[in-house]
Short mmCIF file of C-alpha atoms and ligand atoms in Angstrom, two decimals:
data_model
loop_
_atom_site.label_atom_id
_atom_site.label_comp_id
_atom_site.label_asym_id
_atom_site.label_seq_id
_atom_site.Cartn_x
_atom_site.Cartn_y
_atom_site.Cartn_z
CA MET A 1 -35.98 29.48 2.49
CA GLY A 2 -33.34 27.08 3.82
CA PHE A 3 -29.64 26.85 3.20
CA SER A 4 -28.87 25.17 -0.08
CA PRO A 5 -25.49 23.42 0.22
CA LYS A 6 -23.16 23.38 -2.76
CA TYR A 7 -19.97 21.34 -2.77
CA SER A 8 -16.82 21.30 -4.85
CA CYS A 9 -16.43 18.98 -7.83
CA ALA A 10 -13.71 17.09 -5.93
CA SER A 11 -16.02 16.45 -2.99
CA THR A 12 -18.86 15.46 -5.29
CA ARG A 13 -16.63 13.02 -7.19
CA LEU A 14 -15.52 11.50 -3.87
CA GLU A 15 -19.10 11.06 -2.70
CA ALA A 16 -20.01 9.40 -6.00
CA GLN A 17 -17.44 6.66 -5.43
CA GLY A 18 -19.01 3.27 -4.89
CA SER A 19 -19.14 2.35 -1.24
CA ASP A 20 -20.10 -1.26 -1.98
CA LEU A 21 -16.52 -2.39 -1.69
CA TRP A 22 -16.45 -1.85 2.04
CA ALA A 23 -20.02 -3.01 2.64
CA VAL A 24 -19.02 -6.50 3.79
CA HIS A 25 -16.16 -5.16 5.90
CA THR A 26 -18.30 -2.46 7.53
CA ASP A 27 -20.96 -5.01 8.31
CA ALA A 28 -18.35 -7.37 9.77
CA MET A 29 -16.96 -4.58 11.98
CA ALA A 30 -20.45 -3.77 13.27
CA GLN A 31 -21.09 -7.44 14.08
CA LEU A 32 -17.70 -7.74 15.79
CA GLU A 33 -18.39 -4.70 17.93
CA ALA A 34 -21.75 -6.18 18.89
CA GLY A 35 -19.89 -9.23 20.20
CA ALA A 36 -20.29 -11.66 17.27
CA ASP A 37 -17.60 -14.28 16.57
CA ILE A 38 -16.09 -12.75 13.41
CA ILE A 39 -12.61 -13.33 11.98
CA MET A 40 -11.54 -10.08 10.29
CA MET A 41 -9.35 -10.66 7.26
CA SER A 42 -10.50 -7.70 5.20
CA VAL A 43 -8.16 -4.95 6.30
CA GLY A 44 -4.41 -4.39 6.05
CA ASP A 45 -3.69 -3.34 9.61
CA PRO A 46 -1.00 -5.55 11.16
CA ASP A 47 -2.18 -7.49 14.22
CA LEU A 48 1.29 -7.16 15.73
CA PRO A 49 1.77 -4.25 18.11
CA THR A 50 4.37 -1.53 17.54
CA ILE A 51 7.39 -2.74 19.48
CA GLU A 52 7.80 -1.40 22.97
CA ARG A 53 11.15 0.32 22.45
CA ILE A 54 9.62 2.52 19.76
CA ILE A 55 6.71 3.42 22.02
CA GLU A 56 9.12 4.21 24.88
CA HIS A 57 11.14 6.42 22.57
CA ALA A 58 8.04 8.37 21.56
CA VAL A 59 6.99 8.81 25.19
CA THR A 60 10.46 10.00 26.22
CA SER A 61 10.40 12.38 23.30
CA LEU A 62 7.05 13.76 24.43
CA TYR A 63 8.43 14.34 27.94
CA ARG A 64 11.46 16.04 26.38
CA GLY A 65 9.05 18.62 25.04
CA ARG A 66 9.03 17.50 21.42
CA THR A 67 5.51 18.78 21.03
CA HIS A 68 6.00 21.81 18.82
CA TYR A 69 5.69 22.63 15.13
CA SER A 70 8.08 20.72 12.94
CA PRO A 71 9.63 21.91 9.64
CA GLY A 72 7.42 21.24 6.61
CA MET A 73 10.06 18.94 5.08
CA GLY A 74 10.24 16.93 8.31
CA GLU A 75 12.82 16.77 11.10
CA LEU A 76 16.34 16.90 9.69
CA HIS A 77 17.58 13.92 11.75
CA LEU A 78 14.75 11.74 10.36
CA ARG A 79 15.41 12.88 6.80
CA GLU A 80 19.12 12.13 7.30
CA THR A 81 18.25 8.62 8.49
CA ILE A 82 15.94 8.02 5.52
CA ALA A 83 18.54 9.46 3.11
CA GLU A 84 21.20 7.09 4.48
CA ILE A 85 18.92 4.07 4.12
CA GLU A 86 17.91 5.20 0.64
CA THR A 87 21.55 5.67 -0.37
CA GLN A 88 22.23 2.08 0.62
CA ALA A 89 19.07 0.69 -1.00
CA SER A 90 19.50 2.53 -4.30
CA GLY A 91 23.30 2.64 -4.52
CA LYS A 92 22.86 6.33 -5.37
CA LEU A 93 23.86 9.15 -3.06
CA THR A 94 20.66 10.50 -1.50
CA THR A 95 20.67 13.73 0.50
CA PRO A 96 18.13 15.02 3.06
CA ASP A 97 16.96 17.73 0.64
CA GLN A 98 15.60 14.89 -1.50
CA VAL A 99 13.53 13.50 1.36
CA ILE A 100 10.22 14.89 2.59
CA VAL A 101 8.10 13.49 5.41
CA PHE A 102 4.31 13.10 5.31
CA PRO A 103 1.67 11.82 7.74
CA GLY A 104 1.53 8.43 6.01
CA ALA A 105 2.25 7.11 2.54
CA THR A 106 -1.34 7.80 1.44
CA ASN A 107 -0.81 11.49 2.07
CA ALA A 108 2.56 11.32 0.30
CA VAL A 109 0.88 9.81 -2.78
CA PHE A 110 -1.92 12.39 -2.64
CA SER A 111 0.46 15.32 -2.26
CA THR A 112 2.75 14.04 -4.99
CA LEU A 113 -0.01 13.42 -7.52
CA SER A 114 -1.57 16.78 -6.64
CA CYS A 115 1.68 18.50 -7.57
CA LEU A 116 2.06 16.61 -10.85
CA LEU A 117 -1.42 16.34 -12.35
CA ASP A 118 -4.12 18.61 -13.66
CA ALA A 119 -7.68 17.55 -14.36
CA ASP A 120 -7.08 17.23 -18.10
CA ASP A 121 -3.96 15.04 -17.69
CA GLU A 122 -3.84 11.27 -17.76
CA LEU A 123 -2.40 8.97 -15.12
CA ILE A 124 -1.62 5.32 -15.83
CA VAL A 125 -2.07 2.78 -13.06
CA VAL A 126 -1.69 -0.99 -13.13
CA GLU A 127 -4.59 -3.06 -11.84
CA PRO A 128 -5.13 -4.73 -9.45
CA ALA A 129 -4.22 -1.60 -7.49
CA TYR A 130 -4.43 -0.47 -3.87
CA VAL A 131 -8.03 0.63 -3.17
CA GLY A 132 -6.84 3.75 -1.34
CA TYR A 133 -5.74 5.29 -4.65
CA GLU A 134 -9.34 5.66 -5.84
CA GLY A 135 -10.16 8.51 -3.46
CA ILE A 136 -6.97 10.29 -4.48
CA PHE A 137 -7.82 9.92 -8.17
CA SER A 138 -11.34 11.19 -7.58
CA THR A 139 -10.11 14.23 -5.67
CA ILE A 140 -7.57 15.22 -8.31
CA GLY A 141 -9.97 14.49 -11.14
CA SER A 142 -7.50 13.60 -13.90
CA ALA A 143 -8.25 10.74 -16.28
CA VAL A 144 -7.13 7.34 -15.00
CA ILE A 145 -5.98 4.80 -17.57
CA ARG A 146 -6.15 1.35 -16.01
CA ILE A 147 -3.79 -1.28 -17.36
CA PRO A 148 -4.58 -4.85 -16.31
CA ALA A 149 -1.66 -6.88 -14.98
CA LEU A 150 -0.98 -10.35 -16.36
CA ALA A 151 -3.18 -12.42 -14.05
CA ASP A 152 -1.78 -15.77 -15.13
CA GLN A 153 1.79 -14.59 -14.52
CA GLY A 154 1.40 -13.70 -10.87
CA PHE A 155 -0.12 -10.32 -11.79
CA ALA A 156 3.09 -9.22 -13.50
CA VAL A 157 3.11 -5.68 -14.87
CA ASP A 158 2.59 -5.56 -18.66
CA THR A 159 5.19 -3.12 -20.00
CA GLU A 160 3.95 -3.32 -23.58
CA ALA A 161 0.38 -2.52 -22.56
CA ILE A 162 1.66 0.51 -20.62
CA ARG A 163 3.70 1.64 -23.64
CA ALA A 164 0.65 1.31 -25.87
CA ALA A 165 -1.51 3.32 -23.45
CA ILE A 166 0.76 6.38 -23.37
CA THR A 167 -0.67 9.46 -25.08
CA ASP A 168 0.37 13.11 -25.29
CA ARG A 169 -1.70 13.70 -22.16
CA THR A 170 0.02 11.05 -20.03
CA ARG A 171 1.74 12.78 -17.15
CA VAL A 172 2.26 10.07 -14.49
CA LEU A 173 2.83 6.31 -14.29
CA LEU A 174 1.90 5.14 -10.80
CA LEU A 175 3.48 1.83 -9.83
CA ASN A 176 3.29 -0.13 -6.59
CA THR A 177 5.99 -2.66 -5.84
CA PRO A 178 5.73 -4.92 -3.90
CA GLY A 179 2.09 -4.77 -4.85
CA ASN A 180 -1.07 -4.63 -2.82
CA PRO A 181 -3.15 -6.80 -3.26
CA ALA A 182 -1.21 -9.39 -5.30
CA GLY A 183 2.15 -9.33 -3.48
CA ASN A 184 4.03 -9.18 -6.79
CA ILE A 185 7.50 -7.65 -7.09
CA ILE A 186 8.41 -5.77 -10.28
CA PRO A 187 11.81 -7.13 -11.40
CA GLU A 188 14.74 -4.71 -11.65
CA ASP A 189 15.15 -4.87 -15.43
CA GLN A 190 11.45 -4.21 -15.97
CA LEU A 191 11.52 -1.26 -13.57
CA ARG A 192 14.53 0.08 -15.44
CA SER A 193 12.84 -0.15 -18.81
CA LEU A 194 9.66 1.43 -17.42
CA SER A 195 11.66 4.29 -15.94
CA GLU A 196 13.44 4.79 -19.30
CA LEU A 197 10.13 4.69 -21.13
CA CYS A 198 8.76 7.35 -18.77
CA TYR A 199 11.85 9.50 -19.05
CA ASP A 200 11.80 9.40 -22.86
CA ARG A 201 8.12 10.38 -22.94
CA ASP A 202 8.31 13.16 -20.28
CA ILE A 203 6.31 11.16 -17.77
CA TRP A 204 6.80 11.08 -14.02
CA LEU A 205 7.27 7.64 -12.48
CA VAL A 206 5.76 7.55 -8.99
CA CYS A 207 6.52 4.29 -7.22
CA ASP A 208 4.71 3.35 -3.99
CA GLU A 209 6.98 0.94 -2.11
CA VAL A 210 5.30 0.63 1.30
CA TYR A 211 5.81 -3.15 1.38
CA SER A 212 9.53 -2.84 0.57
CA MET A 213 10.59 -4.37 3.88
CA ILE A 214 8.24 -7.38 3.85
CA THR A 215 9.57 -9.60 1.07
CA PHE A 216 10.05 -13.35 0.97
CA GLU A 217 12.05 -15.17 -1.74
CA HIS A 218 13.22 -12.10 -3.66
CA LYS A 219 14.49 -8.81 -2.34
CA HIS A 220 12.58 -5.64 -3.13
CA ILE A 221 14.22 -3.44 -5.75
CA SER A 222 13.45 0.24 -5.54
CA ALA A 223 12.62 2.24 -8.68
CA ARG A 224 15.50 4.54 -7.67
CA LYS A 225 17.90 1.60 -7.72
CA ALA A 226 16.66 0.33 -11.07
CA ALA A 227 16.53 3.67 -12.87
CA ASN A 228 19.50 5.06 -14.76
CA THR A 229 18.35 8.62 -14.27
CA LEU A 230 16.39 9.94 -11.29
CA GLU A 231 15.05 13.22 -12.68
CA ASN A 232 11.53 11.87 -13.16
CA ILE A 233 11.41 9.35 -10.28
CA ILE A 234 9.55 9.76 -6.98
CA VAL A 235 9.59 6.89 -4.52
CA ILE A 236 7.15 6.68 -1.61
CA ASP A 237 7.52 4.52 1.48
CA GLY A 238 6.42 4.48 5.11
CA LEU A 239 6.41 2.65 8.41
CA SER A 240 2.76 1.55 8.60
CA LYS A 241 3.24 -2.00 7.41
CA SER A 242 6.87 -2.84 8.05
CA HIS A 243 6.91 -1.56 11.63
CA ALA A 244 3.25 -2.18 12.48
CA MET A 245 2.80 1.57 12.88
CA THR A 246 -0.37 2.27 10.87
CA GLY A 247 -1.80 4.59 13.51
CA TRP A 248 1.35 6.69 13.84
CA ARG A 249 0.89 8.09 10.32
CA LEU A 250 4.42 8.31 9.05
CA GLY A 251 5.51 8.12 5.43
CA TRP A 252 7.88 9.92 3.09
CA ALA A 253 8.79 10.63 -0.50
CA VAL A 254 12.26 10.58 -2.02
CA ALA A 255 12.41 12.84 -5.05
CA PRO A 256 14.76 15.21 -6.91
CA ALA A 257 15.40 18.24 -4.65
CA ALA A 258 13.39 20.57 -6.91
CA VAL A 259 10.40 18.22 -6.73
CA ALA A 260 10.79 18.00 -2.95
CA GLN A 261 10.50 21.80 -2.82
CA ARG A 262 7.23 21.62 -4.77
CA LEU A 263 5.99 18.97 -2.36
CA LEU A 264 7.06 21.20 0.53
CA SER A 265 4.88 24.05 -0.72
CA PHE A 266 1.95 21.67 -1.08
CA THR A 267 2.33 20.02 2.32
CA SER A 268 2.92 23.40 4.00
CA ALA A 269 -0.50 24.42 2.72
CA THR A 270 -2.22 21.21 3.79
CA VAL A 271 -0.47 19.45 6.69
CA PHE A 272 1.93 22.05 8.05
CA GLY A 273 4.43 19.56 9.47
CA CYS A 274 4.21 16.17 11.17
CA SER A 275 4.46 15.57 14.94
CA GLN A 276 7.97 15.88 16.32
CA PHE A 277 7.74 12.98 18.76
CA ILE A 278 6.44 10.64 16.06
CA GLN A 279 9.30 11.58 13.77
CA ASP A 280 11.78 10.99 16.61
CA ALA A 281 10.30 7.54 17.18
CA ALA A 282 10.32 6.83 13.43
CA ALA A 283 14.03 7.63 13.15
CA PHE A 284 14.72 5.47 16.19
CA ALA A 285 12.67 2.64 14.67
CA MET A 286 14.57 2.74 11.38
CA LYS A 287 17.97 2.77 13.08
CA ASN A 288 17.18 -0.20 15.30
CA ASP A 289 15.00 -2.46 13.21
CA GLY A 290 17.32 -5.11 11.72
CA GLU A 291 16.23 -8.02 13.90
CA TYR A 292 12.65 -6.83 14.07
CA ILE A 293 12.19 -6.72 10.29
CA GLN A 294 13.70 -10.19 9.98
CA GLY A 295 11.24 -11.48 12.59
CA ILE A 296 8.16 -9.85 11.09
CA THR A 297 9.07 -11.06 7.60
CA GLN A 298 9.53 -14.60 8.87
CA GLU A 299 6.15 -14.40 10.62
CA TYR A 300 4.32 -13.21 7.45
CA ARG A 301 6.11 -15.83 5.40
CA GLU A 302 4.95 -18.62 7.71
CA ARG A 303 1.41 -17.27 7.55
CA ARG A 304 1.56 -17.05 3.76
CA ASP A 305 2.87 -20.62 3.43
CA TYR A 306 0.22 -21.93 5.79
CA ALA A 307 -2.58 -20.04 4.03
CA CYS A 308 -1.48 -21.19 0.56
CA LYS A 309 -1.33 -24.81 1.75
CA ARG A 310 -4.85 -24.62 3.19
CA ILE A 311 -6.22 -22.95 0.05
CA ARG A 312 -4.74 -25.65 -2.16
CA GLU A 313 -6.53 -28.25 -0.04
CA ILE A 314 -9.94 -26.66 -0.70
CA ASP A 315 -11.54 -27.91 -3.90
CA GLY A 316 -12.51 -24.97 -6.13
CA LEU A 317 -10.20 -22.33 -4.61
CA ASN A 318 -6.91 -21.22 -6.08
CA CYS A 319 -4.21 -18.75 -5.15
CA GLN A 320 -0.96 -17.49 -6.57
CA VAL A 321 1.79 -17.38 -4.01
CA PRO A 322 2.53 -13.73 -3.10
CA GLN A 323 6.20 -12.76 -3.08
CA ALA A 324 5.80 -10.01 -0.53
CA GLY A 325 3.45 -8.12 1.75
CA MET A 326 0.62 -9.23 3.96
CA PHE A 327 -2.15 -10.17 1.53
CA LEU A 328 -3.22 -13.10 -0.55
CA MET A 329 -5.60 -13.16 -3.50
CA ILE A 330 -7.92 -16.15 -3.76
CA ASP A 331 -9.46 -17.01 -7.11
CA VAL A 332 -13.08 -17.98 -6.39
CA SER A 333 -14.25 -18.17 -10.01
CA ALA A 334 -14.87 -21.93 -9.81
CA VAL A 335 -17.30 -21.60 -6.91
CA SER A 336 -18.87 -18.15 -7.10
CA PRO A 337 -20.05 -15.67 -9.77
CA ASP A 338 -17.78 -13.01 -8.25
CA GLY A 339 -15.71 -12.07 -5.22
CA PHE A 340 -18.44 -9.85 -3.82
CA GLN A 341 -21.00 -12.64 -3.54
CA PHE A 342 -18.36 -14.97 -2.10
CA ALA A 343 -17.33 -12.40 0.54
CA ARG A 344 -20.95 -11.58 1.44
CA ALA A 345 -21.99 -15.21 1.89
CA LEU A 346 -18.77 -16.16 3.70
CA LEU A 347 -19.46 -13.47 6.29
CA ASP A 348 -23.16 -14.32 6.60
CA GLU A 349 -22.66 -18.05 6.90
CA GLN A 350 -19.29 -18.46 8.58
CA GLY A 351 -18.33 -15.12 10.12
CA VAL A 352 -15.15 -14.57 8.10
CA SER A 353 -14.64 -11.12 6.57
CA VAL A 354 -12.59 -10.86 3.35
CA LEU A 355 -12.44 -8.06 0.78
CA PRO A 356 -14.07 -8.50 -2.67
CA GLY A 357 -11.48 -8.28 -5.44
CA GLU A 358 -13.44 -5.87 -7.62
CA GLY A 359 -12.26 -2.98 -5.43
CA PHE A 360 -8.76 -3.48 -6.85
CA GLY A 361 -9.95 -3.47 -10.45
CA GLU A 362 -12.10 -5.32 -12.92
CA ILE A 363 -9.34 -7.91 -13.38
CA THR A 364 -9.83 -9.26 -9.86
CA ARG A 365 -13.63 -9.29 -9.87
CA GLN A 366 -13.56 -13.05 -9.32
CA PHE A 367 -11.08 -12.88 -6.47
CA VAL A 368 -11.21 -12.04 -2.80
CA ARG A 369 -8.33 -10.57 -0.80
CA LEU A 370 -7.41 -12.09 2.49
CA SER A 371 -5.17 -10.29 4.98
CA LEU A 372 -2.53 -12.34 6.76
CA THR A 373 -3.05 -10.31 9.89
CA HIS A 374 -3.59 -13.24 12.24
CA PRO A 375 -1.29 -15.86 13.71
CA VAL A 376 -1.41 -19.36 12.23
CA LYS A 377 -3.67 -20.51 15.09
CA VAL A 378 -6.39 -18.08 13.98
CA LEU A 379 -5.72 -18.75 10.28
CA ASP A 380 -6.41 -22.41 11.07
CA GLN A 381 -9.89 -21.50 12.38
CA ALA A 382 -10.51 -19.14 9.46
CA PHE A 383 -9.68 -21.80 6.89
CA ALA A 384 -11.81 -24.40 8.67
CA ARG A 385 -14.72 -21.96 8.23
CA ILE A 386 -13.83 -21.13 4.61
CA GLU A 387 -13.59 -24.85 3.86
CA ALA A 388 -16.98 -25.50 5.47
CA TYR A 389 -18.51 -22.65 3.46
CA VAL A 390 -17.14 -23.92 0.13
CA ARG A 391 -18.07 -27.53 0.93
CA ASN A 392 -21.67 -26.53 1.59
CA LEU A 393 -22.06 -24.69 -1.70
CA PRO A 394 -24.64 -26.24 -4.04
C1 PLP B 401 0.08 0.25 -1.63
C2 PLP B 401 -0.25 1.00 -0.41
N1 PLP B 401 0.14 2.29 -0.30
C3 PLP B 401 -0.13 3.01 0.80
C4 PLP B 401 -0.83 2.45 1.85
C5 PLP B 401 -1.14 3.28 3.04
O1 PLP B 401 0.00 3.58 3.76
P1 PLP B 401 -0.07 4.62 4.98
O2 PLP B 401 -0.67 3.90 6.14
O3 PLP B 401 1.36 4.96 5.22
O4 PLP B 401 -0.88 5.76 4.54
C6 PLP B 401 -1.28 1.13 1.78
C7 PLP B 401 -2.08 0.55 2.87
O5 PLP B 401 -2.74 -0.44 2.75
C8 PLP B 401 -0.95 0.40 0.63
O6 PLP B 401 -1.34 -0.88 0.52
#
């Protein structure tokens, strides 16, 4: 008689998630590691290094002995820095007791949704949506109501469709602005009416804003700035994308103080505080990032413009110009049955790895997502290969 393993429902739901989405990417990584000439455009990890001054600050902090347990809410000086920035961004006084630090925005979203949802509740999410949410949804197990964005309007959020989808069981509306993968920004008046709609119907509005600092023509507007009342609003942000600090794992939530206390209980049970030296470096980064953010935004904007120009020159491919972030969605419907087959063949024939759009929702099944995580010089090579692949199609 052997051991017969039994797992939780959450773990079983997670395992049941399709792994096809990452199949092309995983294959590309394996080929790259084996020395093949692959251009990776399937993942959202900035190619730019974390700037040296931030690294130096973290190292100094380590030598200063900042290697101990940290309060569950996060270091006070970091929460004060975030609260100050949030006060400016929202125009509403924000205090450190409304700020709680997590090891990354993903963990902030997971912790937040875990505190707000039960398995028999409903969550509304707009698609296309960040693929990382799927694992969170599976773990929590509540019903997910997927509302397609308006594809022909730059993937704008459809307020009326959200209104129509609300039921007595709806507990959370999860928004992401600027959006991954489409790079769309939800306008202030729409955010305001969505926050009012949520408030009136006793629904939490959780807004993931991790691309808030990488915007092009229009400035990002936070849900906390747009909303008239903040009682039901939780905003999540982090340093992964804006400061090229994905590996540092630093994010936060800004929420009413009572909600922050709930989040504290949850994170105390799961994470038990983030690293002190990383929080020191994060606060330093946020206090000294003016020029850096301008530079990084300019760099992504140049890459976006270059990529859009090259896509327009390829017969059969189309893209909508993203307003923010580091991704670009390419419509491949004229040349391929779906994004998955396009991505598979592009890797096999030309060594370029992109992400099939179906991972972000049914609405983007005929798209692929390309990450702008290479300088223009490499984008030039990537598009030469993409062009050759499309030209050779029957
Ligand atoms: C919308 C969105 N939220 C959260 C994350 C993850 O952020 P973090 O690295 O802080 O966990 C990503 C990363 O791609 C993202 O696109």
